[in-house]
Tab-separated table of C-alpha atoms and ligand atoms in Angstrom:
chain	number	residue	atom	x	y	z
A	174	UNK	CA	-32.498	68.926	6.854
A	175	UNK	CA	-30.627	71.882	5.188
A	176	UNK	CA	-27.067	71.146	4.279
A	177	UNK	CA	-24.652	73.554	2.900
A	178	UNK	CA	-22.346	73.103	0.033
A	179	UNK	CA	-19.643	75.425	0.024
A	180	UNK	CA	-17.179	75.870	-2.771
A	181	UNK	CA	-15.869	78.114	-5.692
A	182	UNK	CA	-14.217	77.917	-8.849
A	183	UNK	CA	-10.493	78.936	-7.646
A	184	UNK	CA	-10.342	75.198	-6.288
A	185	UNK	CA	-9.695	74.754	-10.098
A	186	UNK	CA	-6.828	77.140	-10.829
A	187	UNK	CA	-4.289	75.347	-8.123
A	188	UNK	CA	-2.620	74.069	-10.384
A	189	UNK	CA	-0.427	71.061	-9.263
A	190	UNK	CA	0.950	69.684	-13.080
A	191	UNK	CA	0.605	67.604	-15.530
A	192	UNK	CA	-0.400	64.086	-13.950
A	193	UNK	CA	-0.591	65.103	-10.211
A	194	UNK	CA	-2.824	63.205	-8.336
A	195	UNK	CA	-4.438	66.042	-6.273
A	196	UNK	CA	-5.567	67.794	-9.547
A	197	UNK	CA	-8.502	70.226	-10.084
A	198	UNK	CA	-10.589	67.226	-11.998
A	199	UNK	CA	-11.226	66.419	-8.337
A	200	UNK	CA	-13.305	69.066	-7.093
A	201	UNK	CA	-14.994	68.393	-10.637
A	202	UNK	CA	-15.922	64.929	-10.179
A	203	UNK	CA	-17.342	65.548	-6.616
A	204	UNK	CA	-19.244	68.696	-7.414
A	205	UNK	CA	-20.744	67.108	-10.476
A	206	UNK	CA	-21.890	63.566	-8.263
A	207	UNK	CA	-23.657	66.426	-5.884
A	208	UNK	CA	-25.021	67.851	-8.907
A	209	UNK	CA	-27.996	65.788	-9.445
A	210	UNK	CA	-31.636	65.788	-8.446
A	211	UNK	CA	-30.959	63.915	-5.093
A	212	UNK	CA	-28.642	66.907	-4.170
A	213	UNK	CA	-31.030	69.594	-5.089
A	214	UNK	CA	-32.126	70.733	-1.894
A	215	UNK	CA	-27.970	71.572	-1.003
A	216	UNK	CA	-28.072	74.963	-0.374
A	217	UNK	CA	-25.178	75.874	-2.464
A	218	UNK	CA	-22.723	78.642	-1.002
A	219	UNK	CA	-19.744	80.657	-2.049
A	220	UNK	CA	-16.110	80.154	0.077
A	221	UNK	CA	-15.041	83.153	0.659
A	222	UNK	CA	-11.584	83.961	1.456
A	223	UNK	CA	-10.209	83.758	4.791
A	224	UNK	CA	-8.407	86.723	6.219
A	225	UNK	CA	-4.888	86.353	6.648
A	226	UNK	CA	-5.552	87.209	10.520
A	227	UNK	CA	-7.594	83.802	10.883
A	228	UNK	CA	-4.630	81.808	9.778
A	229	UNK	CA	-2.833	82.851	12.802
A	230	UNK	CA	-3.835	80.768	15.418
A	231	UNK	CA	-3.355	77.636	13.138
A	232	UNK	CA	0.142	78.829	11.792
A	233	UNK	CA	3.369	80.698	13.072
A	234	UNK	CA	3.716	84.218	11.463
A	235	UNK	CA	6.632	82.755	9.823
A	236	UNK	CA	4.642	80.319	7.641
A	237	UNK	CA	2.023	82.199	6.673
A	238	UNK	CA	4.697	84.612	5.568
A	239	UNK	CA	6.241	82.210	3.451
A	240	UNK	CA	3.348	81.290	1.748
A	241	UNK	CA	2.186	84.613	1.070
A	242	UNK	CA	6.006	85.542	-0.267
A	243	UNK	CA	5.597	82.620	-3.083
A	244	UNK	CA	5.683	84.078	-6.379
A	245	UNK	CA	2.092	84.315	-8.424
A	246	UNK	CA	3.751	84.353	-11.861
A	247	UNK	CA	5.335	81.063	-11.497
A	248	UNK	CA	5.193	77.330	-10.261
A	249	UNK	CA	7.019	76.671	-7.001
A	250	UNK	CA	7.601	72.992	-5.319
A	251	UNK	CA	7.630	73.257	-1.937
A	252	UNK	CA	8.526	69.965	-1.665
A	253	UNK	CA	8.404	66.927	-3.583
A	254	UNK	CA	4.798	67.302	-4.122
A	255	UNK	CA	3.361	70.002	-2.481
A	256	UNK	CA	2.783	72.728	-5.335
A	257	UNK	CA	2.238	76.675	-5.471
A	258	UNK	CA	0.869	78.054	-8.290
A	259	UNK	CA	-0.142	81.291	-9.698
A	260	UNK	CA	-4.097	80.221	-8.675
A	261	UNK	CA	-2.627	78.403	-5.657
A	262	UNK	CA	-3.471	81.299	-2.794
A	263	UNK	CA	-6.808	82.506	-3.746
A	264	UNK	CA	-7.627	78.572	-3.778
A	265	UNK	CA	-5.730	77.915	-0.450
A	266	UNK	CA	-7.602	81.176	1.192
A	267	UNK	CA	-11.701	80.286	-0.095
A	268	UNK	CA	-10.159	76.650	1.661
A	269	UNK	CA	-9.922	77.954	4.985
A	270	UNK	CA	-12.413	80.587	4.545
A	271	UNK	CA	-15.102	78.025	3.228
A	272	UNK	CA	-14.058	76.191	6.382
A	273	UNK	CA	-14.670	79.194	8.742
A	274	UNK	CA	-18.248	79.795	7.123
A	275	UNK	CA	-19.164	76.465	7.098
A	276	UNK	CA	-18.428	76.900	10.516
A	277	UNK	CA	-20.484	79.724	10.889
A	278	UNK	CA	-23.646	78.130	8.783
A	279	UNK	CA	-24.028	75.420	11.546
A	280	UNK	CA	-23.696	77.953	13.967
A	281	UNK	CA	-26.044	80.589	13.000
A	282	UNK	CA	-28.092	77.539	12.367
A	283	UNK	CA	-29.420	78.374	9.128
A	284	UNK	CA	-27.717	74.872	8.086
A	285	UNK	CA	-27.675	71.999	10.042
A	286	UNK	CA	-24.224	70.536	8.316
A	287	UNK	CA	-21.878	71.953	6.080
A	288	UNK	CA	-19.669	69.936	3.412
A	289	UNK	CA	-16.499	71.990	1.940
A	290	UNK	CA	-15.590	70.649	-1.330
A	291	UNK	CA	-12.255	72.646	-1.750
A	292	UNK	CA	-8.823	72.116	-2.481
A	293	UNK	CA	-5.871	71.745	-1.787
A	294	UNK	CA	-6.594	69.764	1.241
A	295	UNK	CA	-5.231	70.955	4.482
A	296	UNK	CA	-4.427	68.122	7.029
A	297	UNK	CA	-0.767	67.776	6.368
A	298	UNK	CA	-0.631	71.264	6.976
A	299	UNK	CA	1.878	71.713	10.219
A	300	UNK	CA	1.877	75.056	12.296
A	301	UNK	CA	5.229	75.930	11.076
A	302	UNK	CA	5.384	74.172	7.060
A	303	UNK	CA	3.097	73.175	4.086
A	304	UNK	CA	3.781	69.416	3.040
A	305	UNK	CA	1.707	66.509	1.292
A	306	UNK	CA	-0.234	68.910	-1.192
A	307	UNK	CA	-1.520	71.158	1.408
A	308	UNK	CA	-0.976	74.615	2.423
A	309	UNK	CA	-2.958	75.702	5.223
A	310	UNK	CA	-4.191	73.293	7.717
A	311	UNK	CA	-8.505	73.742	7.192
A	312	UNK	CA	-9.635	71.803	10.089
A	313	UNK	CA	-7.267	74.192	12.262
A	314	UNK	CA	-8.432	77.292	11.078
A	315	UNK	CA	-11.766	76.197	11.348
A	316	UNK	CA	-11.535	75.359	14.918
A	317	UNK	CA	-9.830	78.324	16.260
A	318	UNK	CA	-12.285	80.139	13.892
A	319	UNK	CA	-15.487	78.618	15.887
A	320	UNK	CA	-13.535	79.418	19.178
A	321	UNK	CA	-12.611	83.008	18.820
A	322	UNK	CA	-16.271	83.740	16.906
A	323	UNK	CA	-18.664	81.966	18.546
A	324	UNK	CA	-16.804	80.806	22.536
A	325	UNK	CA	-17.141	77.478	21.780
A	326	UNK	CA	-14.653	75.212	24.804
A	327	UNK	CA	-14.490	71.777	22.829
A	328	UNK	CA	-14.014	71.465	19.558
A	329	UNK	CA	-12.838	68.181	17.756
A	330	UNK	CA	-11.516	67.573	14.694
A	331	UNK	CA	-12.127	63.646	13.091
A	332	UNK	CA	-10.601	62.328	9.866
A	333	UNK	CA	-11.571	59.089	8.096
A	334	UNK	CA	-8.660	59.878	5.368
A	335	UNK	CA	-6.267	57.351	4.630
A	336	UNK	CA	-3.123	58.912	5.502
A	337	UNK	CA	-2.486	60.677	8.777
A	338	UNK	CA	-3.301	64.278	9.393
A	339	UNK	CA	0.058	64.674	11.028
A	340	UNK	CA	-0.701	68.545	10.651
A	341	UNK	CA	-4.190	68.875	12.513
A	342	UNK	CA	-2.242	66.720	15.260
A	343	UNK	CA	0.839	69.002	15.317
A	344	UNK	CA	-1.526	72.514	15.652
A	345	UNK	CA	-4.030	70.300	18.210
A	346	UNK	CA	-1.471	68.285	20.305
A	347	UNK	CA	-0.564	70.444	23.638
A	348	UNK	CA	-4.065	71.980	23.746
A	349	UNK	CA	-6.704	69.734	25.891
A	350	UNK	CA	-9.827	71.787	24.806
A	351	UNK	CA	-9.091	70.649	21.115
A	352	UNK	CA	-9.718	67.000	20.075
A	353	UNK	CA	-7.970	64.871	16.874
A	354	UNK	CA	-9.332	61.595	15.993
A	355	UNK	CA	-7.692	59.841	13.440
A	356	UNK	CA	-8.444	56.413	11.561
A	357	UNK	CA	-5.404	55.808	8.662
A	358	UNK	CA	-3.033	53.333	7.051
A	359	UNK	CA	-0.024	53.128	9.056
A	360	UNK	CA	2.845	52.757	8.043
A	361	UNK	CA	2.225	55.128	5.049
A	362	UNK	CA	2.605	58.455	4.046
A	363	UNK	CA	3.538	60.471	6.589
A	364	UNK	CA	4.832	58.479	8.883
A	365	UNK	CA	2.811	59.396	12.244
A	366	UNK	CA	-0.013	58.499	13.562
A	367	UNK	CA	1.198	55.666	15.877
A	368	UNK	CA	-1.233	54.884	18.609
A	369	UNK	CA	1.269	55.510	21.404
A	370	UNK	CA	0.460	59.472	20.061
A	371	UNK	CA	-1.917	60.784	22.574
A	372	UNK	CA	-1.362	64.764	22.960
A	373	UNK	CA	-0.701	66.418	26.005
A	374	UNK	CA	-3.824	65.343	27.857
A	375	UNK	CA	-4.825	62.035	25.693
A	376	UNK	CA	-6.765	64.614	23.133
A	377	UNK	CA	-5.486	63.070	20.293
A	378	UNK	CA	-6.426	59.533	19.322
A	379	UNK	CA	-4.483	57.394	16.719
A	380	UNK	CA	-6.124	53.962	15.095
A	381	UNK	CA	-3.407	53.221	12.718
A	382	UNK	CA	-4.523	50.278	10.451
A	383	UNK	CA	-2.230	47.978	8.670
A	384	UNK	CA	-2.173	48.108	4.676
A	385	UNK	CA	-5.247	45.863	3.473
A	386	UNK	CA	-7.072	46.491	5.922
A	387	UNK	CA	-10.704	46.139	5.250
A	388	UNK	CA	-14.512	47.419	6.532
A	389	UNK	CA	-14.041	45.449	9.735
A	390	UNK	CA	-10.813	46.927	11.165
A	391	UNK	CA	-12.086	50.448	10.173
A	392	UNK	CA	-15.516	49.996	11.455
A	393	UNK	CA	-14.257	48.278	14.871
A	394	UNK	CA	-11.501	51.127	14.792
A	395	UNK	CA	-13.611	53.986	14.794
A	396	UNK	CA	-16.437	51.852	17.574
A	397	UNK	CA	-13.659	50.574	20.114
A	398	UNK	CA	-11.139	53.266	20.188
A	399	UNK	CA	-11.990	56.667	18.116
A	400	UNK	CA	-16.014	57.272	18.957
A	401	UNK	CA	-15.703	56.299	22.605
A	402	UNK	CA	-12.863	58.984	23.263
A	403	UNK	CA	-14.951	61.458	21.255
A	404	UNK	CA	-17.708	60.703	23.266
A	405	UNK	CA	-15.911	61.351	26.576
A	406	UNK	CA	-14.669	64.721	25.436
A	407	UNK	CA	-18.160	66.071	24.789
A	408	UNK	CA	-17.462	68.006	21.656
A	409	UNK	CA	-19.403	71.228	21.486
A	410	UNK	CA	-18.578	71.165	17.640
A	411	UNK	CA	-17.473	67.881	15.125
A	412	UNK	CA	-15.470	69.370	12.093
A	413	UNK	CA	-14.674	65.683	9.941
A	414	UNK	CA	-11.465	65.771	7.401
A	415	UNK	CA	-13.554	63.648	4.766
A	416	UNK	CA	-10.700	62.267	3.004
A	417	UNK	CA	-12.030	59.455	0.581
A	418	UNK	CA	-8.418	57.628	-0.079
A	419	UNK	CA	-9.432	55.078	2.120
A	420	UNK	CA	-11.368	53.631	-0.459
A	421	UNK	CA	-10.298	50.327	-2.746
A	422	UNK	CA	-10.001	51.656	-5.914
A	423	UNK	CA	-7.488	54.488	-4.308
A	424	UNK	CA	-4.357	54.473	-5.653
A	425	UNK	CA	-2.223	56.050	-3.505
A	426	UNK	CA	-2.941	53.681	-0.197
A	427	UNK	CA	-4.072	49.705	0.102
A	428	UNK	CA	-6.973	50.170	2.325
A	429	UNK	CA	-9.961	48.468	0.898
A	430	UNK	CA	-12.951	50.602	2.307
A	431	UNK	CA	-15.994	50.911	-0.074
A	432	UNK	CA	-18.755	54.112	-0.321
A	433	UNK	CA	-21.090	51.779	2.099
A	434	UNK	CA	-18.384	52.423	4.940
A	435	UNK	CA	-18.272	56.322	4.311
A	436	UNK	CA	-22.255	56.484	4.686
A	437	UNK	CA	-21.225	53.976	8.297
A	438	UNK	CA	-18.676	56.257	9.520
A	439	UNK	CA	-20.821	59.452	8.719
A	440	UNK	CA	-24.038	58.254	10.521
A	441	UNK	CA	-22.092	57.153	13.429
A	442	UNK	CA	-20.764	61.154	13.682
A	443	UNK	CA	-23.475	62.560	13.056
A	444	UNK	CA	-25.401	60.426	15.921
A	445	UNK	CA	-22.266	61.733	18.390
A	446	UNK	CA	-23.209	64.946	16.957
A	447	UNK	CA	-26.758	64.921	18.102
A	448	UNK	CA	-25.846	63.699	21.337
A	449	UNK	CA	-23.505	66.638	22.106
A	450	UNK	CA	-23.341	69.552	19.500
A	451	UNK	CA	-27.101	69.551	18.638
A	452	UNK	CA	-25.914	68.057	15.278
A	453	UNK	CA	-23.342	71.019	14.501
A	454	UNK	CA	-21.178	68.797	12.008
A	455	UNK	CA	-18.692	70.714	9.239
A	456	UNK	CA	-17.253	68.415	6.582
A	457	UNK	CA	-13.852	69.360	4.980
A	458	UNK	CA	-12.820	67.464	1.777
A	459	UNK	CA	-9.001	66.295	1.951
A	460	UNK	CA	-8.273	63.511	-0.239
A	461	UNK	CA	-9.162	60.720	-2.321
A	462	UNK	CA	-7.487	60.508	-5.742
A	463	UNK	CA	-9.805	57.780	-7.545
A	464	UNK	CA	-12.187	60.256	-9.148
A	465	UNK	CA	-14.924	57.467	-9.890
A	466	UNK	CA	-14.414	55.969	-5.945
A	467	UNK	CA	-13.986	59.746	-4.842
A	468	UNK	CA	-17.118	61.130	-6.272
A	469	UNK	CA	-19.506	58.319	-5.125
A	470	UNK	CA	-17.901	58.274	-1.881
A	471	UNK	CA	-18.382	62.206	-1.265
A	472	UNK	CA	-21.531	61.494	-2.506
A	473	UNK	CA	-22.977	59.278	-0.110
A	474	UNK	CA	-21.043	61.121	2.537
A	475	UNK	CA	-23.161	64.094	1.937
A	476	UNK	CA	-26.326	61.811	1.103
A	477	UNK	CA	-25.780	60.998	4.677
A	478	UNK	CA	-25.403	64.397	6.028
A	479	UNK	CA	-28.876	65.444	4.542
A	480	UNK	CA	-30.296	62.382	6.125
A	481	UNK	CA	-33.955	62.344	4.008
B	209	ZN	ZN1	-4.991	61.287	2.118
């Protein structure tokens, strides 16, 4: 099954700081776990940048402004942690524009899924402001990007990341054609994601799981609550925000998932995916800040996706 690996070396030159934890080593530890005989058959693709014009329908004019006004001679906080650097746009642009191809890859067909291993991560990423290291909300662009290119009605956006994509549910919430699934430690960074947060038409789903939790809750999360309400909304595309801070050996969270419960969660979307999308999956990295945990959990997320 042909997978596509998107990505380009301006993920590297965002340059958060001297001990950051969303850092370009990263995108280095996951590219070089997919670098290895198993992974040879990824058909390995360039992220191109995203015209400013597909931002729009993620983000108010007014945002995208802002970012665009940030110097690119100097290091700006935008807020506590949430960095723009000189490399920070180009990196922020082959983001969403990786997303939008990888969007079009499973759509033209010549790949069957698509993995995006860019940064910085998107999900935090509100309509109107950039927070929790991310700029431009991916999983946005790349759903208003596979309904204005290719028609598509449905289009759902899933995220197994540890903290909330409070973003993704701010762009998706009064819009019924556009799903958001969420698993996530709650309470925790930032702060949403209770399950009383349904959207305007109960398209957005919230399984907020107390700190320490384990396999179990996720698992029974994602089977009692998330995967039934995806299944009722008949996706006609699955875009996943693959964060990996889930996992034990994260530091910035207390869930205690392992790489066997990526591979879980990914097999159980991809089967949805087959049952309503003809398998059209795109996989966005967001975070995961263990680089041991994060590459071998990418990894056998994307072992999964190529399903031998
Ligand atoms: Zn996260």
């Amino acid at each position: 099954m042909s997978v596509a690996l998107f990505t380009h070396p301006a993920a590297l030159a965002h340059d958060t700081g001297e001990g950051h934890p969303e850092c370009a080593d990263r995108v280095r530890a996951v590219l070089r776990a997919l670098d290895t005989q198993e992974f040879a058959n990824l058909l390995r693709e360039v992220a191109p940048l995203a015209p400013v014009e597909s931002l729009r329908p993620a983000h108010r004019q007014a945002h995208i402004d802002a970012i665009l006004a940030l110097p690119a001679d100097e290091v700006t906080y935008i807020d506590g942690d949430t960095v723009f650097s000189p490399g920070s746009l180009e990196a922020a642009l082959r983001g969403a524009g990786g997303a939008c191809a990888a969007v079009d890859a499973v759509m033209e067909g010549w790949a069957k899924a698509a993995f995006v291993a860019m940064r910085p991560p998107g999900h935090h990423a509100e309509r109107e402001r950039a927070m929790g290291f991310c700029l431009f909300n991916n999983a946005a662009v790349a759903a208003f990007h596979a309904r204005a290119r290719w028609g598509l009605k449905r289009i759902a956006v899933v995220d197994f990341d540890v903290h909330h994509g409070n973003g993704t549910q701010d762009i998706f919430w009064d819009d019924a054609e556009l799903f958001y699934g969420s698993s996530h430690q709650f309470p925790c960074y930032p702060g949403t994601g209770r399950a009383a947060e349904t959207g305007v038409a109960g398209n957005v789903v919230n399984a907020p799981l107390p700190p320490g939790s384990g396999p179990d809750a996720f698992r029974a999360a994602w089977s009692a609550r998330i995967l039934p309400a995806l299944a009722a909304f008949k996706p006609e595309l699955l875009i996943i925000s693959a964060g990996f801070d889930a996992h034990a050996a994260d530091p910035l969270a207390q869930l205690r998932l392992k790489e066997a419960d990526f591979a879980w969660i990914t097999r159980e979307l991809l089967a949805m995916a087959d049952t309503h999308c003809p398998g059209r999956v795109v996989s966005l990295l967001e975070g995961g800040y263990d680089l041991t945990a994060l590459a071998a959990s990418a990894a056998a997320h994307v072992r999964v996706l190529m399903r031998p």
